Short mmCIF file of N, CA and C in Angstrom, two decimals:
data_model
loop_
_atom_site.label_atom_id
_atom_site.label_comp_id
_atom_site.label_asym_id
_atom_site.label_seq_id
_atom_site.Cartn_x
_atom_site.Cartn_y
_atom_site.Cartn_z
N HIS A 1 -23.09 57.19 134.58
CA HIS A 1 -23.57 58.55 135.20
C HIS A 1 -24.65 59.63 135.04
N GLY A 2 -25.37 59.21 133.93
CA GLY A 2 -26.85 59.46 133.27
C GLY A 2 -26.55 60.77 132.43
N VAL A 3 -25.47 60.91 132.12
CA VAL A 3 -25.17 62.08 131.28
C VAL A 3 -25.65 61.90 129.92
N ILE A 4 -25.75 60.99 129.65
CA ILE A 4 -26.17 60.61 128.05
C ILE A 4 -26.93 59.44 128.07
N GLY A 5 -28.38 59.33 127.33
CA GLY A 5 -28.47 57.98 127.31
C GLY A 5 -28.91 57.57 126.04
N GLY A 6 -29.52 56.34 125.83
CA GLY A 6 -30.13 56.34 124.55
C GLY A 6 -31.32 56.39 123.98
N TYR A 7 -31.77 55.26 122.91
CA TYR A 7 -33.03 55.57 122.55
C TYR A 7 -34.19 54.47 123.11
N THR A 8 -35.22 54.55 122.80
CA THR A 8 -36.36 53.72 123.39
C THR A 8 -36.18 52.20 123.24
N GLU A 9 -35.91 51.71 122.09
CA GLU A 9 -35.63 50.79 121.57
C GLU A 9 -34.20 49.94 122.22
N HIS A 10 -33.17 50.90 122.95
CA HIS A 10 -32.14 50.46 123.84
C HIS A 10 -31.23 50.44 122.67
N THR A 11 -31.00 51.20 122.15
CA THR A 11 -30.02 51.90 120.84
C THR A 11 -29.07 52.55 121.49
N PHE A 12 -28.03 53.13 121.06
CA PHE A 12 -27.34 54.54 121.12
C PHE A 12 -27.40 55.14 119.78
N ARG A 13 -27.13 54.37 118.55
CA ARG A 13 -27.01 55.34 117.48
C ARG A 13 -25.95 56.33 117.21
N PRO A 14 -24.72 55.74 117.36
CA PRO A 14 -23.30 56.53 117.44
C PRO A 14 -23.08 57.43 116.76
N TYR A 15 -23.64 57.30 115.71
CA TYR A 15 -23.43 58.17 114.50
C TYR A 15 -24.34 59.26 114.12
N ASN A 16 -25.41 59.41 114.92
CA ASN A 16 -26.53 60.32 114.73
C ASN A 16 -25.83 61.85 115.08
N ASN A 17 -26.67 62.65 114.66
CA ASN A 17 -26.03 64.42 115.03
C ASN A 17 -26.64 64.46 115.97
N PRO A 18 -26.40 64.90 117.16
CA PRO A 18 -26.74 65.46 118.21
C PRO A 18 -26.96 66.86 117.73
N THR A 19 -28.20 67.64 118.75
CA THR A 19 -28.33 69.34 118.64
C THR A 19 -27.33 69.96 119.48
N ARG A 20 -28.05 71.15 119.26
CA ARG A 20 -27.51 71.95 120.22
C ARG A 20 -27.51 72.17 121.85
N GLY A 21 -29.11 71.73 121.76
CA GLY A 21 -29.66 71.43 123.05
C GLY A 21 -29.35 70.13 123.71
N GLN A 22 -28.99 69.39 123.07
CA GLN A 22 -28.90 67.86 123.71
C GLN A 22 -27.39 68.25 124.13
N MET A 23 -26.19 68.63 123.38
CA MET A 23 -24.71 69.13 123.85
C MET A 23 -25.01 69.93 125.09
N VAL A 24 -25.67 70.56 125.06
CA VAL A 24 -25.80 71.73 126.53
C VAL A 24 -25.84 71.13 127.52
N LYS A 25 -26.99 70.05 127.48
CA LYS A 25 -27.57 69.14 128.26
C LYS A 25 -26.52 68.13 128.81
N ILE A 26 -25.47 67.96 127.91
CA ILE A 26 -24.89 66.67 128.04
C ILE A 26 -23.28 67.48 129.09
N VAL A 27 -23.26 68.95 128.59
CA VAL A 27 -22.32 69.65 129.37
C VAL A 27 -22.59 69.78 130.67
N THR A 28 -23.43 70.49 130.64
CA THR A 28 -24.43 70.37 132.06
C THR A 28 -24.41 69.29 133.18
N LEU A 29 -24.88 68.49 132.51
CA LEU A 29 -24.99 67.10 133.51
C LEU A 29 -23.39 66.72 133.67
N GLY A 30 -22.85 66.65 132.63
CA GLY A 30 -21.20 65.90 132.75
C GLY A 30 -20.25 66.61 133.92
N PHE A 31 -20.28 67.75 133.71
CA PHE A 31 -19.56 68.98 134.57
C PHE A 31 -20.75 69.06 135.79
N ALA A 32 -21.63 68.35 136.20
CA ALA A 32 -22.43 69.12 137.49
C ALA A 32 -22.66 70.23 138.14
N LEU A 33 -22.92 71.06 136.95
CA LEU A 33 -23.04 72.52 137.05
C LEU A 33 -24.43 72.62 137.71
N PRO A 34 -24.18 73.53 138.82
CA PRO A 34 -25.76 73.75 139.63
C PRO A 34 -26.79 74.80 138.57
N VAL A 35 -27.88 74.00 138.76
CA VAL A 35 -29.10 74.61 137.72
C VAL A 35 -29.37 76.02 137.84
N TYR A 36 -29.46 76.97 137.18
CA TYR A 36 -29.74 78.09 136.83
C TYR A 36 -31.47 78.05 136.20
N THR A 37 -32.24 78.63 136.74
CA THR A 37 -33.37 78.84 136.18
C THR A 37 -34.30 80.29 136.21
N PRO A 38 -33.89 81.33 135.57
CA PRO A 38 -34.21 82.61 135.59
C PRO A 38 -35.89 82.70 134.94
N ALA A 39 -36.36 83.46 136.02
CA ALA A 39 -37.84 83.80 135.53
C ALA A 39 -38.38 84.00 134.20
N THR A 40 -37.36 84.69 133.39
CA THR A 40 -37.50 85.24 132.33
C THR A 40 -36.42 84.55 131.49
N PRO A 41 -36.66 83.68 130.26
CA PRO A 41 -35.94 83.28 129.15
C PRO A 41 -35.20 84.08 128.61
N THR A 42 -33.66 83.27 128.68
CA THR A 42 -32.19 84.39 127.70
C THR A 42 -32.90 84.73 125.95
N PHE A 43 -33.18 83.19 125.62
CA PHE A 43 -33.75 83.20 124.31
C PHE A 43 -35.11 83.07 123.68
N ASN A 44 -35.60 83.74 122.79
CA ASN A 44 -36.66 83.54 122.31
C ASN A 44 -37.41 81.91 122.31
N ASP A 45 -36.90 81.23 121.54
CA ASP A 45 -36.54 79.95 121.18
C ASP A 45 -36.58 78.68 122.35
N VAL A 46 -35.95 79.41 123.39
CA VAL A 46 -36.20 78.18 124.36
C VAL A 46 -37.28 78.78 125.56
N PRO A 47 -38.09 78.59 125.55
CA PRO A 47 -39.10 79.00 126.84
C PRO A 47 -39.09 78.17 127.81
N ALA A 48 -39.28 78.90 129.01
CA ALA A 48 -39.39 78.09 130.16
C ALA A 48 -39.87 76.45 130.34
N GLY A 49 -40.82 76.20 129.50
CA GLY A 49 -41.25 75.10 129.43
C GLY A 49 -40.77 73.95 128.65
N SER A 50 -39.17 74.69 127.64
CA SER A 50 -38.76 73.44 126.73
C SER A 50 -37.99 72.87 127.89
N SER A 51 -37.97 71.34 127.33
CA SER A 51 -36.82 70.32 127.74
C SER A 51 -35.59 70.58 127.88
N PHE A 52 -34.99 71.57 127.47
CA PHE A 52 -33.57 72.15 127.75
C PHE A 52 -33.66 73.39 128.04
N TYR A 53 -34.73 74.00 128.95
CA TYR A 53 -34.90 75.17 129.42
C TYR A 53 -33.56 75.13 130.76
N GLN A 54 -33.62 74.70 131.62
CA GLN A 54 -32.46 74.77 132.41
C GLN A 54 -31.27 74.60 132.22
N TYR A 55 -31.09 73.57 131.34
CA TYR A 55 -29.83 73.35 130.75
C TYR A 55 -29.05 74.71 129.86
N VAL A 56 -29.71 75.03 129.42
CA VAL A 56 -29.04 76.56 128.10
C VAL A 56 -29.13 77.52 129.25
N GLU A 57 -30.19 77.88 130.06
CA GLU A 57 -30.06 78.99 130.95
C GLU A 57 -28.70 78.74 131.81
N THR A 58 -28.58 77.21 132.46
CA THR A 58 -27.12 77.00 133.55
C THR A 58 -25.91 77.61 132.34
N ALA A 59 -26.25 76.99 131.22
CA ALA A 59 -24.88 77.19 130.35
C ALA A 59 -24.57 78.89 129.95
N VAL A 60 -25.61 79.26 130.00
CA VAL A 60 -25.38 80.79 129.52
C VAL A 60 -25.02 81.29 130.99
N HIS A 61 -25.40 81.36 131.74
CA HIS A 61 -25.29 81.85 133.33
C HIS A 61 -23.94 81.56 133.59
N ASP A 62 -23.31 80.17 133.18
CA ASP A 62 -21.73 80.16 133.46
C ASP A 62 -20.92 80.74 132.29
N GLY A 63 -21.57 81.09 131.45
CA GLY A 63 -20.65 81.79 130.00
C GLY A 63 -20.16 80.64 129.46
N ILE A 64 -20.67 79.65 129.29
CA ILE A 64 -20.52 78.69 128.24
C ILE A 64 -20.76 78.74 126.85
N VAL A 65 -22.23 79.31 126.52
CA VAL A 65 -22.56 79.33 125.37
C VAL A 65 -23.43 81.00 125.19
N THR A 66 -23.14 81.06 124.02
CA THR A 66 -24.03 82.41 123.67
C THR A 66 -25.22 82.04 122.62
N GLY A 67 -25.90 82.84 122.24
CA GLY A 67 -26.73 82.54 121.13
C GLY A 67 -26.42 83.42 119.97
N TYR A 68 -27.69 83.60 119.16
CA TYR A 68 -27.46 84.58 117.85
C TYR A 68 -28.55 85.59 117.92
N PRO A 69 -28.14 86.55 117.13
CA PRO A 69 -29.13 87.81 117.16
C PRO A 69 -30.09 86.89 116.16
N CYS A 70 -31.13 87.74 116.36
CA CYS A 70 -32.65 87.48 114.98
C CYS A 70 -32.06 87.36 114.02
N GLY A 71 -32.74 87.25 112.87
CA GLY A 71 -32.83 86.93 111.45
C GLY A 71 -32.66 85.93 110.72
N GLY A 72 -32.43 84.90 111.28
CA GLY A 72 -32.33 83.59 110.99
C GLY A 72 -33.53 82.81 110.41
N LEU A 73 -33.63 81.97 109.44
CA LEU A 73 -35.22 81.58 108.92
C LEU A 73 -35.93 81.37 110.27
N GLY A 74 -37.22 82.02 110.20
CA GLY A 74 -37.96 81.93 111.28
C GLY A 74 -37.97 82.65 112.69
N GLU A 75 -36.71 83.34 112.57
CA GLU A 75 -36.58 84.12 113.87
C GLU A 75 -37.27 85.65 113.70
N PRO A 76 -38.26 85.91 114.00
CA PRO A 76 -38.67 87.22 114.08
C PRO A 76 -37.49 88.27 115.06
N CYS A 77 -37.53 89.65 114.96
CA CYS A 77 -37.11 90.38 115.34
C CYS A 77 -37.68 91.28 116.19
N PRO A 78 -37.33 92.00 117.61
CA PRO A 78 -36.17 91.65 118.17
C PRO A 78 -35.97 90.42 118.86
N GLY A 79 -34.78 89.94 119.23
CA GLY A 79 -34.84 88.75 119.86
C GLY A 79 -33.35 88.53 119.51
N ASN A 80 -33.22 87.40 120.84
CA ASN A 80 -32.20 86.19 120.65
C ASN A 80 -32.15 85.11 120.73
N TYR A 81 -31.89 84.28 119.92
CA TYR A 81 -31.91 82.62 119.92
C TYR A 81 -30.85 81.96 120.18
N PHE A 82 -31.21 80.76 120.60
CA PHE A 82 -30.43 79.65 120.96
C PHE A 82 -29.94 78.49 119.89
N ARG A 83 -31.06 78.11 119.04
CA ARG A 83 -31.38 77.34 117.86
C ARG A 83 -30.95 75.85 118.73
N SER A 84 -31.40 75.46 119.80
CA SER A 84 -31.12 74.46 120.11
C SER A 84 -31.53 73.19 119.29
N GLY A 85 -32.29 73.31 118.53
CA GLY A 85 -32.49 71.95 117.68
C GLY A 85 -31.71 71.61 116.55
N THR A 86 -30.98 72.82 116.11
CA THR A 86 -29.95 72.58 115.40
C THR A 86 -28.90 71.82 115.60
N ASN A 87 -28.13 70.92 114.54
CA ASN A 87 -27.28 70.08 114.72
C ASN A 87 -26.08 70.69 115.29
N VAL A 88 -24.94 70.72 116.36
CA VAL A 88 -23.67 70.97 116.84
C VAL A 88 -22.47 70.39 116.19
N THR A 89 -21.72 71.64 115.52
CA THR A 89 -20.69 70.95 115.16
C THR A 89 -19.21 70.96 115.25
N ARG A 90 -18.73 70.37 115.18
CA ARG A 90 -17.21 69.81 115.30
C ARG A 90 -16.58 70.89 116.31
N GLY A 91 -16.48 72.18 115.74
CA GLY A 91 -15.85 73.61 116.22
C GLY A 91 -16.91 73.62 117.39
N GLN A 92 -18.30 73.76 117.51
CA GLN A 92 -19.37 74.09 118.81
C GLN A 92 -18.84 73.28 119.58
N LEU A 93 -18.90 71.66 119.44
CA LEU A 93 -18.55 71.21 120.20
C LEU A 93 -17.48 71.02 121.13
N SER A 94 -16.32 71.95 120.24
CA SER A 94 -14.75 71.92 121.03
C SER A 94 -14.73 72.92 121.98
N LYS A 95 -15.84 73.98 121.41
CA LYS A 95 -15.74 75.48 122.42
C LYS A 95 -16.59 75.09 123.48
N ILE A 96 -17.80 74.60 123.29
CA ILE A 96 -18.45 74.43 124.52
C ILE A 96 -17.84 73.51 125.66
N ALA A 97 -17.18 72.62 125.39
CA ALA A 97 -16.79 71.56 126.09
C ALA A 97 -15.21 72.19 126.86
N VAL A 98 -14.44 72.72 126.15
CA VAL A 98 -13.56 73.54 126.35
C VAL A 98 -13.61 74.72 127.85
N ILE A 99 -14.87 75.60 127.14
CA ILE A 99 -15.01 76.43 128.00
C ILE A 99 -15.77 76.05 129.14
N ALA A 100 -16.39 75.27 129.33
CA ALA A 100 -16.84 74.26 130.50
C ALA A 100 -15.73 73.79 131.35
N ALA A 101 -14.64 72.96 130.44
CA ALA A 101 -13.47 72.85 131.34
C ALA A 101 -12.64 73.87 132.18
N SER A 102 -12.24 75.01 131.08
CA SER A 102 -11.66 75.58 131.98
C SER A 102 -12.50 76.50 133.20
N GLN A 103 -13.85 76.49 133.19
CA GLN A 103 -14.43 76.94 133.91
C GLN A 103 -14.64 76.11 135.47
N VAL A 104 -14.58 74.67 135.52
CA VAL A 104 -14.86 73.80 136.01
C VAL A 104 -13.47 73.02 136.79
N ARG A 105 -12.62 72.91 135.76
CA ARG A 105 -11.39 72.06 135.73
C ARG A 105 -10.19 72.95 135.93
N GLY A 106 -10.66 74.34 135.76
CA GLY A 106 -9.00 75.12 135.67
C GLY A 106 -8.79 75.28 134.48
N TRP A 107 -8.61 74.98 133.31
CA TRP A 107 -8.09 75.07 131.99
C TRP A 107 -7.60 76.12 131.82
N THR A 108 -6.53 76.41 131.47
CA THR A 108 -5.99 77.54 130.27
C THR A 108 -6.53 77.56 128.77
N ILE A 109 -6.93 78.21 128.38
CA ILE A 109 -7.57 78.33 127.12
C ILE A 109 -5.92 78.77 126.33
N ILE A 110 -5.16 78.12 125.35
CA ILE A 110 -4.03 77.89 124.81
C ILE A 110 -3.75 79.05 123.52
N ASN A 111 -3.24 79.73 123.14
CA ASN A 111 -3.01 80.22 121.75
C ASN A 111 -2.12 79.86 120.73
N PRO A 112 -1.69 78.43 120.91
CA PRO A 112 0.15 78.46 120.05
C PRO A 112 0.01 79.03 118.97
N ALA A 113 1.26 79.53 118.35
CA ALA A 113 2.02 79.73 117.05
C ALA A 113 1.74 79.18 116.17
N THR A 114 1.74 77.63 116.29
CA THR A 114 1.74 76.46 115.10
C THR A 114 0.19 75.97 115.38
N PRO A 115 -0.81 76.08 114.25
CA PRO A 115 -2.06 75.06 114.52
C PRO A 115 -1.60 73.58 113.92
N SER A 116 -2.55 73.05 114.82
CA SER A 116 -2.47 71.36 114.56
C SER A 116 -3.21 71.02 113.41
N PHE A 117 -3.90 71.86 112.57
CA PHE A 117 -4.99 71.34 111.99
C PHE A 117 -5.09 72.26 110.59
N ASN A 118 -4.55 71.91 109.56
CA ASN A 118 -5.06 73.11 108.00
C ASN A 118 -6.08 73.69 108.54
N ASP A 119 -7.02 73.45 108.83
CA ASP A 119 -8.64 73.97 108.56
C ASP A 119 -9.16 74.51 109.85
N VAL A 120 -8.02 74.69 110.41
CA VAL A 120 -8.12 75.79 111.76
C VAL A 120 -6.84 76.82 112.01
N PRO A 121 -6.94 77.88 111.36
CA PRO A 121 -6.02 78.64 111.55
C PRO A 121 -5.95 79.20 112.45
N ALA A 122 -4.67 79.75 113.13
CA ALA A 122 -5.05 81.04 113.99
C ALA A 122 -5.70 81.79 113.38
N GLY A 123 -6.70 82.44 114.28
CA GLY A 123 -7.71 83.26 114.36
C GLY A 123 -9.12 83.12 113.86
N SER A 124 -9.35 81.43 113.38
CA SER A 124 -10.42 81.26 113.26
C SER A 124 -11.08 81.31 114.84
N PRO A 125 -12.46 81.15 114.54
CA PRO A 125 -13.32 81.64 115.87
C PRO A 125 -13.05 80.25 116.82
N PHE A 126 -12.67 79.20 116.10
CA PHE A 126 -12.71 77.99 117.02
C PHE A 126 -11.05 77.44 117.33
N TYR A 127 -10.24 78.48 116.87
CA TYR A 127 -8.94 77.87 116.74
C TYR A 127 -8.08 77.72 118.37
N ARG A 128 -8.27 78.85 119.54
CA ARG A 128 -8.03 78.32 120.67
C ARG A 128 -8.82 76.99 121.80
N TYR A 129 -9.79 76.95 121.31
CA TYR A 129 -10.78 75.74 121.88
C TYR A 129 -10.54 74.51 121.07
N VAL A 130 -10.07 74.68 119.73
CA VAL A 130 -9.52 73.14 119.72
C VAL A 130 -8.41 72.97 119.64
N GLU A 131 -7.28 74.12 119.64
CA GLU A 131 -6.13 73.89 120.15
C GLU A 131 -5.83 73.20 121.70
N THR A 132 -6.58 74.17 122.21
CA THR A 132 -6.98 73.30 123.80
C THR A 132 -7.30 71.81 124.02
N ALA A 133 -8.55 71.50 123.38
CA ALA A 133 -8.78 70.30 123.21
C ALA A 133 -7.58 69.25 122.87
N VAL A 134 -6.83 69.54 122.14
CA VAL A 134 -6.06 68.81 121.44
C VAL A 134 -4.97 68.49 122.59
N CYS A 135 -4.23 69.57 123.08
CA CYS A 135 -3.30 69.48 124.31
C CYS A 135 -3.78 68.71 125.37
N HIS A 136 -5.52 68.78 125.30
CA HIS A 136 -5.86 67.61 126.69
C HIS A 136 -6.17 66.10 126.44
N GLY A 137 -5.71 65.82 124.78
CA GLY A 137 -6.13 64.73 124.47
C GLY A 137 -7.64 64.74 123.88
N LEU A 138 -8.45 65.63 124.26
CA LEU A 138 -9.94 65.23 124.02
C LEU A 138 -10.31 64.79 122.28
N ILE A 139 -9.25 65.57 121.38
CA ILE A 139 -10.09 65.03 120.12
C ILE A 139 -8.64 64.76 119.00
N THR A 140 -9.03 64.39 118.33
CA THR A 140 -7.86 64.30 117.12
C THR A 140 -8.35 64.74 115.78
N GLY A 141 -8.20 64.97 114.52
CA GLY A 141 -8.26 65.02 113.42
C GLY A 141 -8.54 64.02 112.37
N TYR A 142 -8.38 64.41 110.98
CA TYR A 142 -8.47 63.70 109.96
C TYR A 142 -7.31 63.70 108.94
N PRO A 143 -6.62 62.69 108.48
CA PRO A 143 -5.62 62.56 107.31
C PRO A 143 -6.52 63.25 106.41
N SER A 144 -5.83 64.50 105.32
CA SER A 144 -6.21 64.85 104.38
C SER A 144 -6.47 63.52 103.28
N GLY A 145 -8.03 64.15 102.31
CA GLY A 145 -8.41 63.04 101.72
C GLY A 145 -9.94 62.95 101.17
N ASN A 146 -10.67 64.42 101.89
CA ASN A 146 -11.89 65.30 101.66
C ASN A 146 -11.42 65.77 100.18
N VAL A 147 -12.57 65.69 99.84
CA VAL A 147 -12.54 66.83 98.45
C VAL A 147 -11.89 68.63 99.12
N GLY A 148 -11.31 69.32 98.90
CA GLY A 148 -10.76 70.37 99.32
C GLY A 148 -9.80 70.33 100.37
N GLU A 149 -9.43 68.89 100.51
CA GLU A 149 -8.25 69.18 101.45
C GLU A 149 -6.63 68.41 101.01
N PRO A 150 -5.73 69.56 100.64
CA PRO A 150 -4.93 69.31 100.04
C PRO A 150 -3.57 68.10 100.96
N CYS A 151 -3.06 67.31 100.27
CA CYS A 151 -2.12 66.39 100.86
C CYS A 151 -0.81 67.33 101.01
N PRO A 152 -0.28 66.90 101.59
CA PRO A 152 -0.24 66.45 103.18
C PRO A 152 -1.08 67.05 104.31
N GLY A 153 -1.44 66.78 105.05
CA GLY A 153 -2.11 67.72 105.92
C GLY A 153 -2.96 66.74 106.58
N ASN A 154 -3.31 67.54 107.88
CA ASN A 154 -4.27 67.10 109.25
C ASN A 154 -5.29 67.83 109.10
N TYR A 155 -6.43 67.67 109.46
CA TYR A 155 -7.89 68.24 109.22
C TYR A 155 -8.73 67.94 110.46
N PHE A 156 -9.32 68.94 111.20
CA PHE A 156 -10.24 68.97 111.69
C PHE A 156 -12.06 69.00 111.55
N ARG A 157 -12.16 69.92 110.49
CA ARG A 157 -13.50 69.78 109.88
C ARG A 157 -14.36 70.45 111.14
N PRO A 158 -14.17 71.44 111.44
CA PRO A 158 -14.95 72.23 112.19
C PRO A 158 -16.35 72.50 111.81
N ALA A 159 -16.80 72.70 110.95
CA ALA A 159 -17.93 72.96 109.80
C ALA A 159 -18.92 71.76 110.25
N ALA A 160 -18.29 70.30 110.12
CA ALA A 160 -18.58 69.15 109.91
C ALA A 160 -19.64 69.17 111.03
N ASN A 161 -20.90 68.27 111.39
CA ASN A 161 -22.10 67.84 112.07
C ASN A 161 -20.76 66.93 113.12
N ALA A 162 -20.87 67.12 114.45
CA ALA A 162 -20.54 66.31 115.34
C ALA A 162 -21.36 65.20 115.38
N THR A 163 -21.08 63.90 115.70
CA THR A 163 -21.88 63.11 116.38
C THR A 163 -21.77 62.58 117.87
N ARG A 164 -23.00 61.55 118.15
CA ARG A 164 -23.01 61.28 119.73
C ARG A 164 -21.88 60.54 120.15
N CYS A 165 -21.15 59.13 119.31
CA CYS A 165 -20.25 59.13 119.63
C CYS A 165 -18.67 59.90 120.01
N GLN A 166 -18.82 60.87 119.45
CA GLN A 166 -17.57 62.33 119.27
C GLN A 166 -17.71 63.07 120.56
N ILE A 167 -19.14 63.24 120.85
CA ILE A 167 -19.40 63.92 121.98
C ILE A 167 -19.49 62.96 123.37
N SER A 168 -19.58 61.78 123.25
CA SER A 168 -19.25 60.56 124.49
C SER A 168 -18.08 60.76 124.59
N LYS A 169 -17.38 60.65 123.88
CA LYS A 169 -16.08 60.51 124.28
C LYS A 169 -15.07 62.17 124.63
N ILE A 170 -15.91 63.04 123.74
CA ILE A 170 -15.33 64.23 124.97
C ILE A 170 -15.70 64.04 126.08
#
């Protein structure tokens, strides 16, 4: 469907980490969102000439993503930043995909009493989005086994970088 491509040597590299800019491009194309390109950029680090400009602006316009206030490394104040070159995390991936699906497909964002994962408790910034993604069969977790993951348990690892194959699946 032209939503995600490979590399020039005809490889896909499923375990590479995509960026926030790439993720937003995939979501806007995947949900066939009408392109929105304002004259003035929303973010200092995504100017009108950026390859991700139309996708980031479309996602902002549709309420799918927000950015960060200034203050990060190399981010002069005042200003807002999207950090399109930063790797997207599994938590961010879930939030972006679920917000887009709620707006385009009418999904209700849920807030169950019992969490599916030990590392995404109720009250976590990604809790409702992760739980909604679980409800729709978009994501699964990992059995315990990494450092800091007590047994027994099911873990999502929301701060881990997402991979191209995970984004493709979702």
